[in-house]
Amino acid sequence: HFCSKCCIKSAQMCLTGQYIHFQVHKCALSSNNSMVCFHCNSYCKLDSGWVRSVRPQKENLFLHVNDGSSLQSLQVVASSELNHRLLTFGSAVEISGSLVTSPSRKQEVELQADQIDVVGECNPVDFPFKIKKKHGLEYIRQFPHLRCRTNAFSSLLRIRSEATAAIQQYFKEKGFIQVHTPVLTSNDCEGAGELFQVEVSSKNQDEEGHQHFFSVPAYLTVSGQLHLEVMAGAFPGVYTFGPTFRAENSQSRRHLAEFYMVEAEISFTQSLEDLMKVMEDLFRSTTEHLLDQCPEDVALYHKHVITYTEAINILNSSSKKFAFKTDWGCDLQTEHEKYLVKHCGDFPLFVTDYPYALKPFYARDNQDQPLHTAAAVDLLVPGVGEMCGGSLREDRLDLLKTRLAQAGLDEAYGWYLDLRRFGSVPHGGFGMGFERYLQCVLGVDNIKDVIPFPRYSRSCLL
Amino acid sequence: HFCSKCCIKSAQMCLTGQYIHFQVHKCALSSNNSMVCFHCNSYCKLDSGWVRSVRPQKENLFLHVNDGSSLQSLQVVASSELNHRLLTFGSAVEISGSLVTSPSRKQEVELQADQIDVVGECNPVDFPFKIKKKHGLEYIRQFPHLRCRTNAFSSLLRIRSEATAAIQQYFKEKGFIQVHTPVLTSNDCEGAGELFQVEVSSKNQDEEGHQHFFSVPAYLTVSGQLHLEVMAGAFPGVYTFGPTFRAENSQSRRHLAEFYMVEAEISFTQSLEDLMKVMEDLFRSTTEHLLDQCPEDVALYHKHVITYTEAINILNSSSKKFAFKTDWGCDLQTEHEKYLVKHCGDFPLFVTDYPYALKPFYARDNQDQPLHTAAAVDLLVPGVGEMCGGSLREDRLDLLKTRLAQAGLDEAYGWYLDLRRFGSVPHGGFGMGFERYLQCVLGVDNIKDVIPFPRYSRSCLL
């Protein structure tokens, strides 16, 4: 089903097959009944959607009807006789009629309705969103079960869906295998943040009570990386894209208890440049996909690379007072990251080669004493700070063994050492916060506004 | 990067860009160094992978090397001098050389190696998989961190990744929005199985102890349906594809504690036929995608439709003794489902219009007293039994209100009643177990063998 005018697949704009919503029944512009495209504003027929405005005039009734397939609503013109008290803002309607060229300049086409049925009422007094009123995001956020009915949030949902598809398409084209890494895990000692623990609901538990369902304590994953590394032992490239969890007691605009992360591992690589190339390509190709129809040359696409040591020098020679100190060896805070991005021209910025002591056991030792850094890299972006973090992984069995033993983790990670024993390959990987990505490209301030159902400390609505 | 011979995108077979694995350095068949495709067995160069066999002969050394991009390994021929004690089954190698036409009939091409580097050793005594030995699935399952190195499981991972892409492509082409429904939920009363409860890990808890992180008890989702119904209030079609949880204390071959489910909701529909069309199309198009290169006319594609009442009549007139009784009103057990599928010719079978009392509050009342059924449908498939279950949703406010009140759920589901208050539309939806789907199309007996990291009662390895 392609539109003969603009060659855009009609399925992207409207549902086909058994549940057609844009369909020509009796068309004023064409003699045939073939499917046509709404995108290029050529003729079509809208037969169901939600009322966005009602303007009764003397002879005619004007409606705007939206079916969620795009931001744009369709103008519907009907005889005043078809007006009805249930035809209110927010109500769901099914309409039959003909699409004709519009006499107005505001739209190319409009629907002349023969019949309008209200299939779902909507009392405008009770409905929390009011006609023609622009509600703030904070107000909208109070109605998680209804906010998809606003322009802002329905747009966000379309964009999120497109971005998800673009990420998957990127990795598929590059030959990566998508792995469903588990949400439940018995790894409890990675120390990458506060953990959620999982047990059978108390009301379902036996009298006996507290035996673990899995025999061992189980947690919600904080990262799929170690599981991906298992699969990196048999494939040149693997990735995962799914929910990740942190039990951080934070009410910040940047944190959620449940968020989506893209993580990838690449085998047979020994350079951070390889990793940075994938991180950059992923960002670029996903964003290009989103901007498909508006191909401006976005400044976003510039980028810089500095080392952690250079970053510290920049911070130390700044006149700005930071809340956290910036000695070599310190972790970069959000205030530092934002300063660095600004300092480097407000473009995406890679920071490489972090202090060895700051990084987890799996980061590859650069063996560059006395400074002693690890082959790790973060991608910082304007407005958000850290969006991606990655590293080459320590593939040398002896070094990894020593480090795990020093941390008292060698027993728990026997299986991880096995990966280095049986045909290990030099590899590296990274993770990208999907919500952070959306915040960055959309300029959305609060992370709760880029996820369908936000979960955070003291809030798990619905 | 398309292969000039078979027009297949080379990226599907091998990684491109910064991490090329199949690349022509010095080609015996071509004078240029352009990227070519391995799929059509034309010339290329493999430069890294894992050794699948080593056959040293008097003058030559023969290796089979596999990089995980397909089941097929590449034959490598080298001078005996390049043999090395570390060149063992399972070791990771990087090879340079030229690809030439093979003198043998077994393969069209082979790689003449100039240099072979073992980048990852593999001690064949310790490695649990042995050369040329066909290990059983039960044996393989004991090594969740290494089983991707077997042919059987690396194939499964490629198929799972392709099936995931096919499902997403199907819905995208039909104009559905993908929604990331939450894993964490405060809905505890749906009663669709045993729940996992989530709390901050005890070691991270304050002294005070047992205050809930989310202020309310939180659970792992058993279904994204209600959240999807929220979004069905603003879009003609929505779907979700992600992990789902059941705390069932089962060691069966058919159940997991964490499994993947595809769920969809379709607005503006009033017929089970619409739902069945989508369920069937999804199954058909995903399977066609998987069979892309082997377009046999599979018997799988036939299907039948019967009502629950007809199903009960079939079961009651059977001479077979069932463990569970088959009076009208009973739930269909796996033994019944398998019998019905066999009885109807071992094809996929829709069973519609189940007893109203068996179905949850959201199933649409058929109002067909005295039998009294609901507009629900299951899709049963050979070898597996129930693969999909769906229903039209009760969109009539008064009926839904009464039913929720009878169940004492009207307070907890006030937000769900709101969805029927503000522009409700007739809609329906369904869920498909992704692992059940894979079991069905691959004929895999144990569900643990179609998921990367299985979680079930008493087992949460890695």
PDB file of N, CA and C in Angstrom, chain A residues 210-281:
ATOM      1  N   HIS A 210       9.742 -17.885  54.520  1.00  0.00           N
ATOM      2  CA  HIS A 210      10.782 -17.120  53.863  1.00  0.00           C
ATOM      3  C   HIS A 210      11.831 -17.883  53.070  1.00  0.00           C
ATOM      4  N   GLN A 211      11.453 -19.023  52.502  1.00  0.00           N
ATOM      5  CA  GLN A 211      12.381 -19.659  51.584  1.00  0.00           C
ATOM      6  C   GLN A 211      12.378 -18.876  50.270  1.00  0.00           C
ATOM      7  N   HIS A 212      13.552 -18.655  49.701  1.00  0.00           N
ATOM      8  CA  HIS A 212      13.605 -17.901  48.450  1.00  0.00           C
ATOM      9  C   HIS A 212      12.987 -18.688  47.310  1.00  0.00           C
ATOM     10  N   PHE A 213      12.231 -18.004  46.457  1.00  0.00           N
ATOM     11  CA  PHE A 213      11.619 -18.642  45.285  1.00  0.00           C
ATOM     12  C   PHE A 213      12.680 -19.284  44.398  1.00  0.00           C
ATOM     13  N   PHE A 214      13.804 -18.578  44.206  1.00  0.00           N
ATOM     14  CA  PHE A 214      14.862 -19.085  43.325  1.00  0.00           C
ATOM     15  C   PHE A 214      15.973 -19.801  44.104  1.00  0.00           C
ATOM     16  N   SER A 215      15.723 -20.150  45.365  1.00  0.00           N
ATOM     17  CA  SER A 215      16.714 -20.747  46.263  1.00  0.00           C
ATOM     18  C   SER A 215      17.761 -19.719  46.702  1.00  0.00           C
ATOM     19  N   VAL A 216      18.040 -18.716  45.860  1.00  0.00           N
ATOM     20  CA  VAL A 216      18.987 -17.653  46.204  1.00  0.00           C
ATOM     21  C   VAL A 216      18.250 -16.309  46.133  1.00  0.00           C
ATOM     22  N   PRO A 217      18.789 -15.269  46.763  1.00  0.00           N
ATOM     23  CA  PRO A 217      18.151 -13.956  46.618  1.00  0.00           C
ATOM     24  C   PRO A 217      18.181 -13.519  45.162  1.00  0.00           C
ATOM     25  N   ALA A 218      17.107 -12.897  44.699  1.00  0.00           N
ATOM     26  CA  ALA A 218      17.053 -12.432  43.307  1.00  0.00           C
ATOM     27  C   ALA A 218      16.793 -10.934  43.283  1.00  0.00           C
ATOM     28  N   TYR A 219      17.360 -10.275  42.291  1.00  0.00           N
ATOM     29  CA  TYR A 219      17.303  -8.818  42.184  1.00  0.00           C
ATOM     30  C   TYR A 219      16.828  -8.413  40.796  1.00  0.00           C
ATOM     31  N   LEU A 220      16.401  -7.146  40.676  1.00  0.00           N
ATOM     32  CA  LEU A 220      16.103  -6.608  39.344  1.00  0.00           C
ATOM     33  C   LEU A 220      17.406  -6.093  38.741  1.00  0.00           C
ATOM     34  N   THR A 221      17.614  -6.376  37.485  1.00  0.00           N
ATOM     35  CA  THR A 221      18.883  -6.059  36.829  1.00  0.00           C
ATOM     36  C   THR A 221      19.200  -4.562  36.868  1.00  0.00           C
ATOM     37  N   VAL A 222      20.472  -4.244  37.067  1.00  0.00           N
ATOM     38  CA  VAL A 222      20.923  -2.858  36.924  1.00  0.00           C
ATOM     39  C   VAL A 222      21.649  -2.674  35.595  1.00  0.00           C
ATOM     40  N   SER A 223      21.942  -3.775  34.921  1.00  0.00           N
ATOM     41  CA  SER A 223      22.636  -3.724  33.630  1.00  0.00           C
ATOM     42  C   SER A 223      22.674  -5.127  33.044  1.00  0.00           C
ATOM     43  N   GLY A 224      22.530  -5.211  31.722  1.00  0.00           N
ATOM     44  CA  GLY A 224      22.613  -6.511  31.064  1.00  0.00           C
ATOM     45  C   GLY A 224      24.021  -6.834  30.581  1.00  0.00           C
ATOM     46  N   GLN A 225      24.995  -5.989  30.976  1.00  0.00           N
ATOM     47  CA  GLN A 225      26.332  -6.113  30.386  1.00  0.00           C
ATOM     48  C   GLN A 225      26.971  -7.495  30.548  1.00  0.00           C
ATOM     49  N   LEU A 226      26.956  -8.022  31.772  1.00  0.00           N
ATOM     50  CA  LEU A 226      27.642  -9.302  31.984  1.00  0.00           C
ATOM     51  C   LEU A 226      26.977 -10.416  31.179  1.00  0.00           C
ATOM     52  N   HIS A 227      25.651 -10.362  31.080  1.00  0.00           N
ATOM     53  CA  HIS A 227      24.951 -11.354  30.269  1.00  0.00           C
ATOM     54  C   HIS A 227      25.267 -11.179  28.782  1.00  0.00           C
ATOM     55  N   LEU A 228      25.429  -9.925  28.369  1.00  0.00           N
ATOM     56  CA  LEU A 228      25.818  -9.682  26.974  1.00  0.00           C
ATOM     57  C   LEU A 228      27.210 -10.211  26.693  1.00  0.00           C
ATOM     58  N   GLU A 229      28.094 -10.068  27.695  1.00  0.00           N
ATOM     59  CA  GLU A 229      29.461 -10.560  27.500  1.00  0.00           C
ATOM     60  C   GLU A 229      29.482 -12.074  27.314  1.00  0.00           C
ATOM     61  N   VAL A 230      28.549 -12.772  27.950  1.00  0.00           N
ATOM     62  CA  VAL A 230      28.417 -14.213  27.705  1.00  0.00           C
ATOM     63  C   VAL A 230      28.225 -14.444  26.203  1.00  0.00           C
ATOM     64  N   MET A 231      27.285 -13.673  25.611  1.00  0.00           N
ATOM     65  CA  MET A 231      26.945 -13.881  24.205  1.00  0.00           C
ATOM     66  C   MET A 231      28.019 -13.337  23.267  1.00  0.00           C
ATOM     67  N   ALA A 232      28.794 -12.345  23.736  1.00  0.00           N
ATOM     68  CA  ALA A 232      29.895 -11.814  22.927  1.00  0.00           C
ATOM     69  C   ALA A 232      30.959 -12.895  22.720  1.00  0.00           C
ATOM     70  N   GLY A 233      30.852 -14.000  23.451  1.00  0.00           N
ATOM     71  CA  GLY A 233      31.780 -15.108  23.287  1.00  0.00           C
ATOM     72  C   GLY A 233      31.409 -16.028  22.133  1.00  0.00           C
ATOM     73  N   ALA A 234      30.350 -15.678  21.390  1.00  0.00           N
ATOM     74  CA  ALA A 234      29.966 -16.527  20.263  1.00  0.00           C
ATOM     75  C   ALA A 234      29.524 -15.725  19.044  1.00  0.00           C
ATOM     76  N   PHE A 235      29.431 -14.408  19.199  1.00  0.00           N
ATOM     77  CA  PHE A 235      28.979 -13.564  18.095  1.00  0.00           C
ATOM     78  C   PHE A 235      29.871 -12.323  17.996  1.00  0.00           C
ATOM     79  N   PRO A 236      30.025 -11.781  16.789  1.00  0.00           N
ATOM     80  CA  PRO A 236      30.858 -10.571  16.664  1.00  0.00           C
ATOM     81  C   PRO A 236      30.222  -9.346  17.307  1.00  0.00           C
ATOM     82  N   GLY A 237      28.891  -9.287  17.363  1.00  0.00           N
ATOM     83  CA  GLY A 237      28.233  -8.134  17.969  1.00  0.00           C
ATOM     84  C   GLY A 237      26.889  -8.535  18.539  1.00  0.00           C
ATOM     85  N   VAL A 238      26.595  -8.108  19.775  1.00  0.00           N
ATOM     86  CA  VAL A 238      25.304  -8.405  20.401  1.00  0.00           C
ATOM     87  C   VAL A 238      24.797  -7.133  21.067  1.00  0.00           C
ATOM     88  N   TYR A 239      23.462  -7.020  21.216  1.00  0.00           N
ATOM     89  CA  TYR A 239      22.923  -5.874  21.957  1.00  0.00           C
ATOM     90  C   TYR A 239      21.662  -6.271  22.681  1.00  0.00           C
ATOM     91  N   THR A 240      21.290  -5.432  23.653  1.00  0.00           N
ATOM     92  CA  THR A 240      20.036  -5.633  24.371  1.00  0.00           C
ATOM     93  C   THR A 240      19.372  -4.279  24.519  1.00  0.00           C
ATOM     94  N   PHE A 241      18.041  -4.269  24.563  1.00  0.00           N
ATOM     95  CA  PHE A 241      17.302  -3.009  24.708  1.00  0.00           C
ATOM     96  C   PHE A 241      16.095  -3.316  25.574  1.00  0.00           C
ATOM     97  N   GLY A 242      16.148  -2.886  26.826  1.00  0.00           N
ATOM     98  CA  GLY A 242      15.038  -3.217  27.709  1.00  0.00           C
ATOM     99  C   GLY A 242      15.104  -2.466  29.013  1.00  0.00           C
ATOM    100  N   PRO A 243      14.172  -2.793  29.929  1.00  0.00           N
ATOM    101  CA  PRO A 243      14.089  -2.066  31.192  1.00  0.00           C
ATOM    102  C   PRO A 243      15.214  -2.416  32.155  1.00  0.00           C
ATOM    103  N   THR A 244      15.639  -1.439  32.930  1.00  0.00           N
ATOM    104  CA  THR A 244      16.731  -1.537  33.886  1.00  0.00           C
ATOM    105  C   THR A 244      16.271  -0.802  35.143  1.00  0.00           C
ATOM    106  N   PHE A 245      16.826  -1.154  36.310  1.00  0.00           N
ATOM    107  CA  PHE A 245      16.236  -0.683  37.567  1.00  0.00           C
ATOM    108  C   PHE A 245      17.263  -0.120  38.538  1.00  0.00           C
ATOM    109  N   ARG A 246      16.891   0.919  39.267  1.00  0.00           N
ATOM    110  CA  ARG A 246      17.699   1.473  40.348  1.00  0.00           C
ATOM    111  C   ARG A 246      16.767   1.851  41.499  1.00  0.00           C
ATOM    112  N   ALA A 247      17.100   1.371  42.701  1.00  0.00           N
ATOM    113  CA  ALA A 247      16.278   1.718  43.861  1.00  0.00           C
ATOM    114  C   ALA A 247      16.807   2.983  44.539  1.00  0.00           C
ATOM    115  N   GLU A 248      17.159   3.980  43.712  1.00  0.00           N
ATOM    116  CA  GLU A 248      17.685   5.211  44.297  1.00  0.00           C
ATOM    117  C   GLU A 248      16.557   6.092  44.786  1.00  0.00           C
ATOM    118  N   ASN A 249      16.714   6.533  46.031  1.00  0.00           N
ATOM    119  CA  ASN A 249      15.676   7.342  46.647  1.00  0.00           C
ATOM    120  C   ASN A 249      15.799   8.780  46.165  1.00  0.00           C
ATOM    121  N   SER A 250      15.496   8.990  44.880  1.00  0.00           N
ATOM    122  CA  SER A 250      15.740  10.301  44.279  1.00  0.00           C
ATOM    123  C   SER A 250      14.462  10.844  43.663  1.00  0.00           C
ATOM    124  N   GLN A 251      14.243  12.129  43.849  1.00  0.00           N
ATOM    125  CA  GLN A 251      13.082  12.777  43.225  1.00  0.00           C
ATOM    126  C   GLN A 251      13.550  13.665  42.076  1.00  0.00           C
ATOM    127  N   SER A 252      14.754  13.407  41.547  1.00  0.00           N
ATOM    128  CA  SER A 252      15.354  14.325  40.582  1.00  0.00           C
ATOM    129  C   SER A 252      14.656  14.265  39.232  1.00  0.00           C
ATOM    130  N   ARG A 253      14.939  15.259  38.418  1.00  0.00           N
ATOM    131  CA  ARG A 253      14.372  15.299  37.078  1.00  0.00           C
ATOM    132  C   ARG A 253      15.122  14.364  36.132  1.00  0.00           C
ATOM    133  N   ARG A 254      16.206  13.750  36.638  1.00  0.00           N
ATOM    134  CA  ARG A 254      17.061  12.943  35.781  1.00  0.00           C
ATOM    135  C   ARG A 254      17.001  11.461  36.091  1.00  0.00           C
ATOM    136  N   HIS A 255      16.295  11.062  37.137  1.00  0.00           N
ATOM    137  CA  HIS A 255      16.345   9.662  37.538  1.00  0.00           C
ATOM    138  C   HIS A 255      14.966   9.019  37.614  1.00  0.00           C
ATOM    139  N   LEU A 256      14.939   7.747  37.231  1.00  0.00           N
ATOM    140  CA  LEU A 256      13.744   6.930  37.376  1.00  0.00           C
ATOM    141  C   LEU A 256      14.145   5.616  38.031  1.00  0.00           C
ATOM    142  N   ALA A 257      13.199   4.958  38.665  1.00  0.00           N
ATOM    143  CA  ALA A 257      13.472   3.644  39.245  1.00  0.00           C
ATOM    144  C   ALA A 257      13.464   2.569  38.158  1.00  0.00           C
ATOM    145  N   GLU A 258      12.711   2.797  37.091  1.00  0.00           N
ATOM    146  CA  GLU A 258      12.648   1.874  35.949  1.00  0.00           C
ATOM    147  C   GLU A 258      12.884   2.675  34.682  1.00  0.00           C
ATOM    148  N   PHE A 259      13.922   2.346  33.950  1.00  0.00           N
ATOM    149  CA  PHE A 259      14.216   3.094  32.726  1.00  0.00           C
ATOM    150  C   PHE A 259      14.753   2.135  31.664  1.00  0.00           C
ATOM    151  N   TYR A 260      14.782   2.605  30.413  1.00  0.00           N
ATOM    152  CA  TYR A 260      15.193   1.739  29.306  1.00  0.00           C
ATOM    153  C   TYR A 260      16.637   1.997  28.909  1.00  0.00           C
ATOM    154  N   MET A 261      17.363   0.930  28.667  1.00  0.00           N
ATOM    155  CA  MET A 261      18.758   1.087  28.317  1.00  0.00           C
ATOM    156  C   MET A 261      19.079   0.248  27.087  1.00  0.00           C
ATOM    157  N   VAL A 262      19.869   0.842  26.189  1.00  0.00           N
ATOM    158  CA  VAL A 262      20.455   0.121  25.061  1.00  0.00           C
ATOM    159  C   VAL A 262      21.868  -0.248  25.472  1.00  0.00           C
ATOM    160  N   GLU A 263      22.226  -1.524  25.394  1.00  0.00           N
ATOM    161  CA  GLU A 263      23.588  -1.929  25.705  1.00  0.00           C
ATOM    162  C   GLU A 263      24.119  -2.810  24.580  1.00  0.00           C
ATOM    163  N   ALA A 264      25.403  -2.662  24.264  1.00  0.00           N
ATOM    164  CA  ALA A 264      25.999  -3.424  23.166  1.00  0.00           C
ATOM    165  C   ALA A 264      27.371  -3.936  23.548  1.00  0.00           C
ATOM    166  N   GLU A 265      27.752  -5.076  22.991  1.00  0.00           N
ATOM    167  CA  GLU A 265      29.117  -5.595  23.133  1.00  0.00           C
ATOM    168  C   GLU A 265      29.639  -5.946  21.744  1.00  0.00           C
ATOM    169  N   ILE A 266      30.896  -5.594  21.513  1.00  0.00           N
ATOM    170  CA  ILE A 266      31.514  -5.836  20.214  1.00  0.00           C
ATOM    171  C   ILE A 266      32.774  -6.682  20.412  1.00  0.00           C
ATOM    172  N   SER A 267      32.828  -7.820  19.734  1.00  0.00           N
ATOM    173  CA  SER A 267      33.987  -8.703  19.890  1.00  0.00           C
ATOM    174  C   SER A 267      35.072  -8.374  18.882  1.00  0.00           C
ATOM    175  N   PHE A 268      36.254  -8.877  19.129  1.00  0.00           N
ATOM    176  CA  PHE A 268      37.408  -8.690  18.258  1.00  0.00           C
ATOM    177  C   PHE A 268      37.730  -7.214  18.052  1.00  0.00           C
ATOM    178  N   THR A 269      37.685  -6.439  19.121  1.00  0.00           N
ATOM    179  CA  THR A 269      38.106  -5.049  19.017  1.00  0.00           C
ATOM    180  C   THR A 269      39.066  -4.754  20.149  1.00  0.00           C
ATOM    181  N   GLN A 270      40.034  -3.934  19.873  1.00  0.00           N
ATOM    182  CA  GLN A 270      41.008  -3.594  20.895  1.00  0.00           C
ATOM    183  C   GLN A 270      41.121  -2.092  21.047  1.00  0.00           C
ATOM    184  N   SER A 271      40.205  -1.332  20.461  1.00  0.00           N
ATOM    185  CA  SER A 271      40.361   0.125  20.530  1.00  0.00           C
ATOM    186  C   SER A 271      39.084   0.817  20.964  1.00  0.00           C
ATOM    187  N   LEU A 272      39.246   1.849  21.784  1.00  0.00           N
ATOM    188  CA  LEU A 272      38.108   2.667  22.188  1.00  0.00           C
ATOM    189  C   LEU A 272      37.488   3.359  20.978  1.00  0.00           C
ATOM    190  N   GLU A 273      38.299   3.612  19.935  1.00  0.00           N
ATOM    191  CA  GLU A 273      37.768   4.274  18.725  1.00  0.00           C
ATOM    192  C   GLU A 273      36.642   3.435  18.120  1.00  0.00           C
ATOM    193  N   ASP A 274      36.826   2.105  18.105  1.00  0.00           N
ATOM    194  CA  ASP A 274      35.780   1.230  17.582  1.00  0.00           C
ATOM    195  C   ASP A 274      34.471   1.434  18.344  1.00  0.00           C
ATOM    196  N   LEU A 275      34.589   1.491  19.678  1.00  0.00           N
ATOM    197  CA  LEU A 275      33.389   1.684  20.499  1.00  0.00           C
ATOM    198  C   LEU A 275      32.761   3.047  20.237  1.00  0.00           C
ATOM    199  N   MET A 276      33.612   4.065  20.181  1.00  0.00           N
ATOM    200  CA  MET A 276      33.084   5.422  19.980  1.00  0.00           C
ATOM    201  C   MET A 276      32.374   5.529  18.639  1.00  0.00           C
ATOM    202  N   LYS A 277      32.921   4.828  17.647  1.00  0.00           N
ATOM    203  CA  LYS A 277      32.284   4.830  16.321  1.00  0.00           C
ATOM    204  C   LYS A 277      30.852   4.283  16.418  1.00  0.00           C
ATOM    205  N   VAL A 278      30.669   3.189  17.141  1.00  0.00           N
ATOM    206  CA  VAL A 278      29.329   2.603  17.254  1.00  0.00           C
ATOM    207  C   VAL A 278      28.408   3.526  18.053  1.00  0.00           C
ATOM    208  N   MET A 279      28.915   4.068  19.163  1.00  0.00           N
ATOM    209  CA  MET A 279      28.097   4.980  19.969  1.00  0.00           C
ATOM    210  C   MET A 279      27.641   6.177  19.127  1.00  0.00           C
ATOM    211  N   GLU A 280      28.587   6.722  18.365  1.00  0.00           N
ATOM    212  CA  GLU A 280      28.267   7.894  17.536  1.00  0.00           C
ATOM    213  C   GLU A 280      27.294   7.526  16.419  1.00  0.00           C
ATOM    214  N   ASP A 281      27.578   6.410  15.737  1.00  0.00           N
ATOM    215  CA  ASP A 281      26.707   5.968  14.641  1.00  0.00           C
ATOM    216  C   ASP A 281      25.288   5.710  15.116  1.00  0.00           C
TER     217      ASP A 281
END
